[in-house]
Phi, psi and omega in degrees: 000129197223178203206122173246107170274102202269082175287136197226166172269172163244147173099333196279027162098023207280333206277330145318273181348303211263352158269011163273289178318328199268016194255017172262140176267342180295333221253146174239142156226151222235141218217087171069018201263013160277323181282327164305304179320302196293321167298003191274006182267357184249005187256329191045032169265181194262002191279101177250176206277333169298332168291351192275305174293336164309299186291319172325314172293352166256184164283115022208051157311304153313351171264168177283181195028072178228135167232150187231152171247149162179204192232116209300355193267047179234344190265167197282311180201176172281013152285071175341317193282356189257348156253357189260351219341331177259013136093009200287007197254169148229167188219146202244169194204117180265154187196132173229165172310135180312303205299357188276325180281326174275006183249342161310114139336144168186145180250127147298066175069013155114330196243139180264135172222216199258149143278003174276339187285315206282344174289324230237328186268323192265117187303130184092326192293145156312116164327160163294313179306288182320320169314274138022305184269350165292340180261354172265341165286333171266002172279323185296316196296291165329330189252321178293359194252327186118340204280145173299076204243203178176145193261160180236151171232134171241036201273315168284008171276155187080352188242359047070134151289141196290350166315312197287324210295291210306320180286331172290334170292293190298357173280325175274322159338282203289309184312341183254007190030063176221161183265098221297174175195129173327283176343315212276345200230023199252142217275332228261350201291114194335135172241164195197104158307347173237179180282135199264181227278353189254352165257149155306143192215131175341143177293299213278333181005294183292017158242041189259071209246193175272065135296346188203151170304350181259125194208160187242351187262046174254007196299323209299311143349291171308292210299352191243088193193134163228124207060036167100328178278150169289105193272020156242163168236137180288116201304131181260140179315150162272176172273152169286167194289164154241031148331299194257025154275312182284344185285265176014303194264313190295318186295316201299300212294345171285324205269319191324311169338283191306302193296351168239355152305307189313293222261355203255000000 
């Protein structure tokens, strides 16, 4: 019985990831609520990080087999003990290739672009150099501390053979003591635009609409997916300017450090 804390890059296929475990009915998933917290001033809702540790004491948190995702620039601070307190999780830290995570899609008010577009247009989000580098500070934190982690690369999942698919899920399984299941790797697995109804979710969620350029419904994209694949096709991109060649190449050559620190 395992309690899996899943720290992610964005973009990095993780919302697959966490709908893969959780299509195990033993596995529960917990879908972000470090990130609600933090986005909650741009919402002008009440979910905040003192509500978080309250609830982190219900269910179902408190229960096994639960993996929960989320993103370190997303946490208040690196005081663990005020959200971990009983040391139960491991943590595992997804990562993907820079150049993969900024040439990934995401839809913007309906329309699709880059994520190099969407770091450089959305106010408050952290650079690719930072992401990266939140995560390796919270990879340095975690090993001064004790705690069990372990780093996973997704840069190559789905693109792949489902053999790799499979061995990267029982790779994340056994590190998470959670219980692997065939069902995670099967064509027939529900596909959805929305999240699905078994996981957790922030109490204000539903009042998270376009209101803003910062949006959570771009979730819906991952969700139209089997074995890791797309069941839609993706609108193609024009090639970049070269402008967003040279942005593109200054972020590869800022991030790459970090990013083969992580992996090595």
């Amino acid at each position: 019985m395992g309690r899996l804390m899943l720290w992610v890059i964005p973009r990095s296929k993780s919302t697959i990831v966490l709908k893969s475990l959780s299509s195990n009915p033993l596995i529960k998933g917990i879908f972000e609520p470090f990130a609600f917290a933090f986005f909650a001033h741009f919402y002008e809702n009440k979910f905040v990080f003192s509500d978080l540790i309250e609830t982190m004491k219900s269910e179902p948190f408190t229960s096994d087999n639960i993996v929960w995702k989320d993103v370190p620039s997303c946490v208040e601070n690196l005081d663990f003990e005020k959200f971990f307190p009983d040391n139960s999780y491991r943590h595992a830290l997804l990562v993907r290739h820079p150049k993969e995570v900024c040439m990934s899609q995401i839809s913007i008010n309906g329309k699709p672009t880059r994520f190099i577009d969407f770091l450089d247009i959305t106010t408050g989000h952290p650079k690719m150099k930072e992401l990266f580098q939140d995560m390796v500070t919270l990879r340095d934190f975690l090993q001064s501390k004790g705690y069990e982690y372990k780093v996973f690369d997704s840069t190559n999942l789905g693109s792949s053979t489902d053999s790799s698919c499979e061995q990267f899920m029982r790779d994340l399984c056994e590190f998470g003591q959670l219980p692997f299941d065939k069902e995670m790797m099967l064509e027939n697995m529900q596909t959805s635009e929305h999240l699905p109804d078994h996981w957790w979710k922030a109490p204000t969620a539903h009042m998270i609409k376009d209101n803003s350029i910062m949006n959570f419904d771009f979730h819906g994209q991952a969700l139209k997916t089997t074995k890791f694949m797309s069941t839609v096709d993706k609108p193609v991109l024009p090639d970049l300017t070269p402008e967003q060649t040279d942005k593109l190449n200054k972020i590869l050559e800022e991030t790459m450090p970090n990013y083969e620190l992580l992996i090595s």
